[in-house]
Structure formats: structure tokens, C-alpha cells
PDB file of N, CA and C in Angstrom:
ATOM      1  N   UNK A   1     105.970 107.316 102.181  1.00  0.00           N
ATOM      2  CA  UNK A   1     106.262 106.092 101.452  1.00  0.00           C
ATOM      3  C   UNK A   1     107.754 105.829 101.504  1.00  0.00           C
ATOM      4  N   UNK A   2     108.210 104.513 101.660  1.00  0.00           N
ATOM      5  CA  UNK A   2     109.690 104.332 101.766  1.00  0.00           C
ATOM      6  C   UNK A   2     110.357 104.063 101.018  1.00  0.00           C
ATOM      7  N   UNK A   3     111.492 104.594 100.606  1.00  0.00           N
ATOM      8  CA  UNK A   3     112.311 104.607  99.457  1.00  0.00           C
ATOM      9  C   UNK A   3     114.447 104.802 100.827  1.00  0.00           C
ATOM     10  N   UNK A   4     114.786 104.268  99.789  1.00  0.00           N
ATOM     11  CA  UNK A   4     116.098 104.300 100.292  1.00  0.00           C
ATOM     12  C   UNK A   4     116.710 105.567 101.027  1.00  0.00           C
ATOM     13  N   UNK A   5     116.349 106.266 100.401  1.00  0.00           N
ATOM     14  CA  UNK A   5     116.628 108.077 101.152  1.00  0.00           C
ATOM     15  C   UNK A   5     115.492 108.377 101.949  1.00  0.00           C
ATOM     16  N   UNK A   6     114.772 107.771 102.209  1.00  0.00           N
ATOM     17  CA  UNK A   6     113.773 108.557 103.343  1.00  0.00           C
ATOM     18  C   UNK A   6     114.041 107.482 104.520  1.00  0.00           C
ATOM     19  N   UNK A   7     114.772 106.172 104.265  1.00  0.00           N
ATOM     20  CA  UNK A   7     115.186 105.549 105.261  1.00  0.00           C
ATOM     21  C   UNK A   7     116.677 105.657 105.684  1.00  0.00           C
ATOM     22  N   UNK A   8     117.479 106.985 104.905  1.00  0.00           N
ATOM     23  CA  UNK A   8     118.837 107.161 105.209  1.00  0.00           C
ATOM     24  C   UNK A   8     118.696 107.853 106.115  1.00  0.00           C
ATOM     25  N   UNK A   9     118.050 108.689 105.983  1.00  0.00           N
ATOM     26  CA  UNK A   9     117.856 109.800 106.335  1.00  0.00           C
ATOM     27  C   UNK A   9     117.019 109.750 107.508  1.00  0.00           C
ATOM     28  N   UNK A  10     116.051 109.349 107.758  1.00  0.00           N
ATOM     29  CA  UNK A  10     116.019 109.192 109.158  1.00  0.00           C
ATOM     30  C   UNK A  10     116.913 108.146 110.112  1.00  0.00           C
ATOM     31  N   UNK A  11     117.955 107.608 109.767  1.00  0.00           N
ATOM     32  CA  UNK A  11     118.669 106.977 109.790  1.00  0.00           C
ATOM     33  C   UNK A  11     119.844 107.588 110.800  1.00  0.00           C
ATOM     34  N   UNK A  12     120.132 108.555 109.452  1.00  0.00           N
ATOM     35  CA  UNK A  12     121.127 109.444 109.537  1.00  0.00           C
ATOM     36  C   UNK A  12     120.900 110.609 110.589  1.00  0.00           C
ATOM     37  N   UNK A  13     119.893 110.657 110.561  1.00  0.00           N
ATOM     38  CA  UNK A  13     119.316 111.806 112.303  1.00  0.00           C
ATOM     39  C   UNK A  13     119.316 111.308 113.040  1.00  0.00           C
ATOM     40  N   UNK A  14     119.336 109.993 113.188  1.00  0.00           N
ATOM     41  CA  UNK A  14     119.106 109.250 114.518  1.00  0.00           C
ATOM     42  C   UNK A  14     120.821 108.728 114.995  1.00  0.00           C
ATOM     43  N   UNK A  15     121.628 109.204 113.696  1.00  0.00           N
ATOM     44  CA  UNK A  15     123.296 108.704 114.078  1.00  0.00           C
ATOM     45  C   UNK A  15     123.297 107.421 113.722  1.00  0.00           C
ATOM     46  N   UNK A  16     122.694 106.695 113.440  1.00  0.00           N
ATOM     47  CA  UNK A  16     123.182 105.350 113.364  1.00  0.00           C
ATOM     48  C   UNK A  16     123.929 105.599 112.173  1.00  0.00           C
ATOM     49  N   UNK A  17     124.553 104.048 111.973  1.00  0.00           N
ATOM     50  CA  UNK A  17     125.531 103.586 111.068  1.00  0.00           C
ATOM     51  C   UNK A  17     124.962 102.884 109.695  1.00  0.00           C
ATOM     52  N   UNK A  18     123.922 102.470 109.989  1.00  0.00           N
ATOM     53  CA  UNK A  18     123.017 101.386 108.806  1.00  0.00           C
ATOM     54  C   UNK A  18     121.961 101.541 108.590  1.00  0.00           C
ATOM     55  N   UNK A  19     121.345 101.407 107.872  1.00  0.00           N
ATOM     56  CA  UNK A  19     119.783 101.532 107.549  1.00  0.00           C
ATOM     57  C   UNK A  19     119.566 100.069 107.003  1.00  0.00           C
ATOM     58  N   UNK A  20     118.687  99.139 106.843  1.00  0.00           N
ATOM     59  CA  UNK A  20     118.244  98.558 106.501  1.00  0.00           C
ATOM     60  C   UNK A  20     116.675  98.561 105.655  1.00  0.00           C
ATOM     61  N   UNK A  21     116.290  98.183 104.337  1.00  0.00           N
ATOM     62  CA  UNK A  21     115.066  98.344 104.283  1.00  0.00           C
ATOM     63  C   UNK A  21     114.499  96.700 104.100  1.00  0.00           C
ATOM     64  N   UNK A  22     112.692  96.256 104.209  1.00  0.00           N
ATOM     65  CA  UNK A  22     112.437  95.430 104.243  1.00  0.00           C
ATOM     66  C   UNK A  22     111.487  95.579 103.434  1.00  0.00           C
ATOM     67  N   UNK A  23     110.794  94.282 102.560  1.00  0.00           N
ATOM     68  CA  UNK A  23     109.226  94.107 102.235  1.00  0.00           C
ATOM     69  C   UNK A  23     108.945  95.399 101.572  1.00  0.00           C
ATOM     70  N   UNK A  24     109.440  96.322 101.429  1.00  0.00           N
ATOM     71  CA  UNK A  24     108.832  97.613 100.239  1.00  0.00           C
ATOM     72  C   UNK A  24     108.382  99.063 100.779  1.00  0.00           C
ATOM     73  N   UNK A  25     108.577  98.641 103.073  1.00  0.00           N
ATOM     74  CA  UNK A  25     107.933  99.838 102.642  1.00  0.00           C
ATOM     75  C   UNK A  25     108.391  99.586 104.845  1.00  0.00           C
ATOM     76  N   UNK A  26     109.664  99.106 104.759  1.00  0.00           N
ATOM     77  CA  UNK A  26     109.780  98.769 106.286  1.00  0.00           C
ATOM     78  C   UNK A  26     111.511  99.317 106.531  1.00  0.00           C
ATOM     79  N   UNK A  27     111.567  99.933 107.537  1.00  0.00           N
ATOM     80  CA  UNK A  27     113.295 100.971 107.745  1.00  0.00           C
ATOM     81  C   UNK A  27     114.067 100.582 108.533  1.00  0.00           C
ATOM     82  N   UNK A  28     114.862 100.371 108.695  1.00  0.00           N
ATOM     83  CA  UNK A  28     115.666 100.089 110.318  1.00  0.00           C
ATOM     84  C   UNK A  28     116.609 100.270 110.559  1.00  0.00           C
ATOM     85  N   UNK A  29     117.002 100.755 111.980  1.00  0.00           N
ATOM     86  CA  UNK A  29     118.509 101.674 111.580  1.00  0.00           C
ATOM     87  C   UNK A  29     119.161 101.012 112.960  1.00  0.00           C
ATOM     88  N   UNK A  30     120.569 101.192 113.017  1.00  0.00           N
ATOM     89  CA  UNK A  30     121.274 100.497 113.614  1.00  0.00           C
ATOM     90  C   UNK A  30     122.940 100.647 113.423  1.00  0.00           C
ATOM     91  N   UNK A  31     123.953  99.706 114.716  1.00  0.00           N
ATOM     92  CA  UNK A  31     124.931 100.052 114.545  1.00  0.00           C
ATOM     93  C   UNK A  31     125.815  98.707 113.831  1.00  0.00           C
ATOM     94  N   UNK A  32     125.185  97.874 114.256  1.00  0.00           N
ATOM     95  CA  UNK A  32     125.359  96.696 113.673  1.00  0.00           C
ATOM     96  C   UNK A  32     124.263  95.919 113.194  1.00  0.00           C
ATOM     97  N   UNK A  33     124.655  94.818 112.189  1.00  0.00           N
ATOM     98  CA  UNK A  33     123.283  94.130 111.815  1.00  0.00           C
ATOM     99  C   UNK A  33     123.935  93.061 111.890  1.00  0.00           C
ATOM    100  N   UNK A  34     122.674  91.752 111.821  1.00  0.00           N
ATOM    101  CA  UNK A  34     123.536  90.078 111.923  1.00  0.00           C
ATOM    102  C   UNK A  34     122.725  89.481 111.138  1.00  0.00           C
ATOM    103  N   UNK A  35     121.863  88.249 110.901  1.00  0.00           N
ATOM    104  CA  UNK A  35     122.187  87.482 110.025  1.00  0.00           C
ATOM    105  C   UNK A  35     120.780  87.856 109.171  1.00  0.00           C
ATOM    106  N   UNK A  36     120.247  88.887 109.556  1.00  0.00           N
ATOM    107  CA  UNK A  36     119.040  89.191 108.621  1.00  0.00           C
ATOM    108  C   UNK A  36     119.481  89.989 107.571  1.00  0.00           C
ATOM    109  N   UNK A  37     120.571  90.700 107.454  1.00  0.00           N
ATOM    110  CA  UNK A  37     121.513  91.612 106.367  1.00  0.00           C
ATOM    111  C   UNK A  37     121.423  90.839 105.455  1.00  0.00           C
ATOM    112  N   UNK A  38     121.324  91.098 104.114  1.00  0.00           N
ATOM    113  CA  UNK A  38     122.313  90.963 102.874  1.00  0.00           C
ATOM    114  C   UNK A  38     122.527  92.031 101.846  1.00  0.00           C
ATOM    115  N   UNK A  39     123.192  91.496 101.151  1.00  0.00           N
ATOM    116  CA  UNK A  39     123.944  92.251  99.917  1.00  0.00           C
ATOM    117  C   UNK A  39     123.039  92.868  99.235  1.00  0.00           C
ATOM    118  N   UNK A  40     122.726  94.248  98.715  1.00  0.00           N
ATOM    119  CA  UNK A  40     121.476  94.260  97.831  1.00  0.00           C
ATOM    120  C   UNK A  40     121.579  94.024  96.755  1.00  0.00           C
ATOM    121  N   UNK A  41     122.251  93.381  96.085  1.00  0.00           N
ATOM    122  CA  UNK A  41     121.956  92.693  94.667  1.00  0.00           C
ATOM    123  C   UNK A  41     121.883  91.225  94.669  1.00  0.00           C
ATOM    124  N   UNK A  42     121.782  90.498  96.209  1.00  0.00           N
ATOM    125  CA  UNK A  42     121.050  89.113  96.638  1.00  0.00           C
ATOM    126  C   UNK A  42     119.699  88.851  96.356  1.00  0.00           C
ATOM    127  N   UNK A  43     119.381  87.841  95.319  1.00  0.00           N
ATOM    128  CA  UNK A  43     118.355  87.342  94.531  1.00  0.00           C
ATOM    129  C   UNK A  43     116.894  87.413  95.242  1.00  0.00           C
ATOM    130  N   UNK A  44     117.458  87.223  96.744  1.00  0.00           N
ATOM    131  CA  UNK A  44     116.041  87.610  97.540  1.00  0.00           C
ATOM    132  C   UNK A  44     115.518  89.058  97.417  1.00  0.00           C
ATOM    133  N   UNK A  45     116.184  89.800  97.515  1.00  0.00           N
ATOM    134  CA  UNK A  45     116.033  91.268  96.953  1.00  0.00           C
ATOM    135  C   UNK A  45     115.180  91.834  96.082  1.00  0.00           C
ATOM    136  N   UNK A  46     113.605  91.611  95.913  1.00  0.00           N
ATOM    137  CA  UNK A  46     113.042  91.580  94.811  1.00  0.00           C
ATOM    138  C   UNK A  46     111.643  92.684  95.296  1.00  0.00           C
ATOM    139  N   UNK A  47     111.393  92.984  96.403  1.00  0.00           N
ATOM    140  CA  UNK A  47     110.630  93.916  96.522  1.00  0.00           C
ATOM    141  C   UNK A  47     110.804  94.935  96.029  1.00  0.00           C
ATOM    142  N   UNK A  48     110.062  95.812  95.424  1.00  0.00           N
ATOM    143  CA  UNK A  48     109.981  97.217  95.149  1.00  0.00           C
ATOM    144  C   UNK A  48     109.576  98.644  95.994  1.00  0.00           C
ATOM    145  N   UNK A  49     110.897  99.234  96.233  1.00  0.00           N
ATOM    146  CA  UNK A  49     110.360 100.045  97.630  1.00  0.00           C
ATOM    147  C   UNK A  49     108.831 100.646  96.830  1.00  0.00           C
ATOM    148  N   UNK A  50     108.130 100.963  98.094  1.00  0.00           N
ATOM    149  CA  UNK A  50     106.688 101.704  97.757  1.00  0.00           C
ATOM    150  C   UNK A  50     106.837 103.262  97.604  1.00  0.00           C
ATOM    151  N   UNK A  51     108.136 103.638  97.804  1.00  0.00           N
ATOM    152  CA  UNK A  51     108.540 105.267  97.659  1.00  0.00           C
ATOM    153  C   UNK A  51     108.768 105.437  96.513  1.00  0.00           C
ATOM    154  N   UNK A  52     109.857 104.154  95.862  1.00  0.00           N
ATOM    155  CA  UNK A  52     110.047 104.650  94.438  1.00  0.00           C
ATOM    156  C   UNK A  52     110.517 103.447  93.561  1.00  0.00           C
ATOM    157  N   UNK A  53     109.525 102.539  92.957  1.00  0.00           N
ATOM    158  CA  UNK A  53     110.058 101.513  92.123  1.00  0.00           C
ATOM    159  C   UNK A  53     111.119 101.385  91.278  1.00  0.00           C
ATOM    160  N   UNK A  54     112.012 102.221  91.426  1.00  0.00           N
ATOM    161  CA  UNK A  54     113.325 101.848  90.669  1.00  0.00           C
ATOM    162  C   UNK A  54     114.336 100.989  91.867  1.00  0.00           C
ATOM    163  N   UNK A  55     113.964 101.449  93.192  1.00  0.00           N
ATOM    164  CA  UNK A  55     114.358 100.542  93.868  1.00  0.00           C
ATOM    165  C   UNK A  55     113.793  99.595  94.575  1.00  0.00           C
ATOM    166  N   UNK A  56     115.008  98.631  95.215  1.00  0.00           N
ATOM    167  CA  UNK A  56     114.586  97.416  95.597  1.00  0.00           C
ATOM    168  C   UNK A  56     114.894  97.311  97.474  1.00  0.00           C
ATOM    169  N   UNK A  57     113.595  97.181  98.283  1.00  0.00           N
ATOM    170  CA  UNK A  57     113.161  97.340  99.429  1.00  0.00           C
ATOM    171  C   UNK A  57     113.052  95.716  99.638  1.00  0.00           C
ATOM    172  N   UNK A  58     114.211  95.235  99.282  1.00  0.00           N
ATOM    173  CA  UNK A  58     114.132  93.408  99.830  1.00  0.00           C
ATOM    174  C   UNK A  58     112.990  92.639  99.983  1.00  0.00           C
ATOM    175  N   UNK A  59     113.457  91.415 100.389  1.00  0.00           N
ATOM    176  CA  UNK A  59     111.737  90.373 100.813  1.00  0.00           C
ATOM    177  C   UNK A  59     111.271  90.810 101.821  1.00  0.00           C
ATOM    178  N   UNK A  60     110.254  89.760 102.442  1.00  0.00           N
ATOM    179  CA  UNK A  60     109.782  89.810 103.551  1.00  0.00           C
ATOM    180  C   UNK A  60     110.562  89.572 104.769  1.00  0.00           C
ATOM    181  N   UNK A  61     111.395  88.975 104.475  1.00  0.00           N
ATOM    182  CA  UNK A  61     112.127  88.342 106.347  1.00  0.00           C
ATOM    183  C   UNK A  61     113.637  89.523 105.890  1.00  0.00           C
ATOM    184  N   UNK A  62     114.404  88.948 105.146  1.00  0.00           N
ATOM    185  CA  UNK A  62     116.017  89.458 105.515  1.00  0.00           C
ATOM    186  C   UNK A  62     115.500  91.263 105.315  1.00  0.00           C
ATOM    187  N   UNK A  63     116.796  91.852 105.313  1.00  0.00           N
ATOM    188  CA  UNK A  63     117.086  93.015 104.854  1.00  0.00           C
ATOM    189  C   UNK A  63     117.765  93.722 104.179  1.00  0.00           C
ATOM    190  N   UNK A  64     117.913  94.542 102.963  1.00  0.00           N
ATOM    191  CA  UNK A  64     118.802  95.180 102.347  1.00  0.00           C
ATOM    192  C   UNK A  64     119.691  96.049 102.999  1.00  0.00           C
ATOM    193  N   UNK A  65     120.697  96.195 103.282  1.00  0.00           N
ATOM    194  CA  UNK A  65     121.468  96.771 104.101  1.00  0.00           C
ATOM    195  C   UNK A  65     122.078  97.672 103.509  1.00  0.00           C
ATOM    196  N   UNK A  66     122.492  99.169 104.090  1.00  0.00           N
ATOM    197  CA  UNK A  66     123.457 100.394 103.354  1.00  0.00           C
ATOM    198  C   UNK A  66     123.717 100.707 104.280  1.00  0.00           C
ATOM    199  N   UNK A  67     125.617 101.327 103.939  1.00  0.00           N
ATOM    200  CA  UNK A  67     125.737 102.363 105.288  1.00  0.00           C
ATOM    201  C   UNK A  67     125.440 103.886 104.839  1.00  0.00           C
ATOM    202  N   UNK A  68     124.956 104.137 106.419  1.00  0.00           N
ATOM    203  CA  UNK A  68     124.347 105.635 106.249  1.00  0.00           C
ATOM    204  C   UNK A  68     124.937 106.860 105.396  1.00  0.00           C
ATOM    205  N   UNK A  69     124.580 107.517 105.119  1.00  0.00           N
ATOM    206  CA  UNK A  69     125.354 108.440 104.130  1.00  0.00           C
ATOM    207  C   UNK A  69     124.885 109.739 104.776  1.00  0.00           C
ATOM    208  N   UNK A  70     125.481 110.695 105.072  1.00  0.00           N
ATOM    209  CA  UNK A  70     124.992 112.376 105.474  1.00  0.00           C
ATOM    210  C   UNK A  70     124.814 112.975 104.565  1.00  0.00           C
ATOM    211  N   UNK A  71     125.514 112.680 103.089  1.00  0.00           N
ATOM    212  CA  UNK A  71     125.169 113.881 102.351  1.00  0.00           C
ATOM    213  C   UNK A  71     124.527 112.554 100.817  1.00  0.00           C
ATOM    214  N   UNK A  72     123.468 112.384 101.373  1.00  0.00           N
ATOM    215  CA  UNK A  72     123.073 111.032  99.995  1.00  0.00           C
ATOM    216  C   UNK A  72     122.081 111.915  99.321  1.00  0.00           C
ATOM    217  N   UNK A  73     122.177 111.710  98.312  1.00  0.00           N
ATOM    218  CA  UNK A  73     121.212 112.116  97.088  1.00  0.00           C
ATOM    219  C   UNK A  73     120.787 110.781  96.059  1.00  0.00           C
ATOM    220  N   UNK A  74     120.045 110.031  96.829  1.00  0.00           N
ATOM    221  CA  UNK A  74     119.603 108.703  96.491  1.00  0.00           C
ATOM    222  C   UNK A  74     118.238 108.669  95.702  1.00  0.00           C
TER     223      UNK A  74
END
């Protein structure tokens, strides 16, 4: 189930720079992102990841964006 740390983190093994999450339960990792990014406290932002409802796994189209972290305890 996807939650912010299970999408860092494979993220973060794969080297990339970003993770993105989508829709509640969708990951994506990368070195750059473009106009599907936003801020995660952007009003579209309202999904509830399916890993762990305290967080928020964005809408359906854009993406919540973080940079990767190696040592995250999220």
C-alpha cells in the first residue's frame, strides 16, 4: 500500500532525485518533474495515501512532489 516512505524509498534505491505520489496509491520517481508537480499543501491535494491516511497522495492527474530523502523516517 502507498504511503510517502514506501514511495521514497523505492525512489531512493533507484537514485532518483524526486518521488512523486498520485490518486492515493500511484509513485513516481525521477530527476526532474514539469508541469504535473505541485506543492503538497495545493488544494488539489486531497487524496488520502492508501498506506496511511494521515497523508495526502494528491488527485487524480497532477502530483505531490518531494525530494528524495536517504535517511527519511516518514
Amino acid at each position: 500500500r502507498m504511503s510517502m516512505a514506501v514511495c521514497n524509498q523505492k525512489c531512493a534505491e533507484m537514485g532518483a532525485k524526486y518521488f512523486g505520489v498520485q490518486a492515493g496509491h500511484a509513485c513516481f520517481c525521477g530527476d526532474t518533474y514539469g508541469r504535473q508537480g505541485l506543492a503538497p499543501k495545493d488544494s488539489l491535494c486531497n487524496t488520502k495515501c492508501a498506506g496511511n491516511n494521515s497523508e495526502t497522495c494528491d488527485a487524480s492527474d497532477p502530483n505531490s512532489i518531494y525530494s528524495v530523502s536517504l535517511n527519511a523516517t516518514m
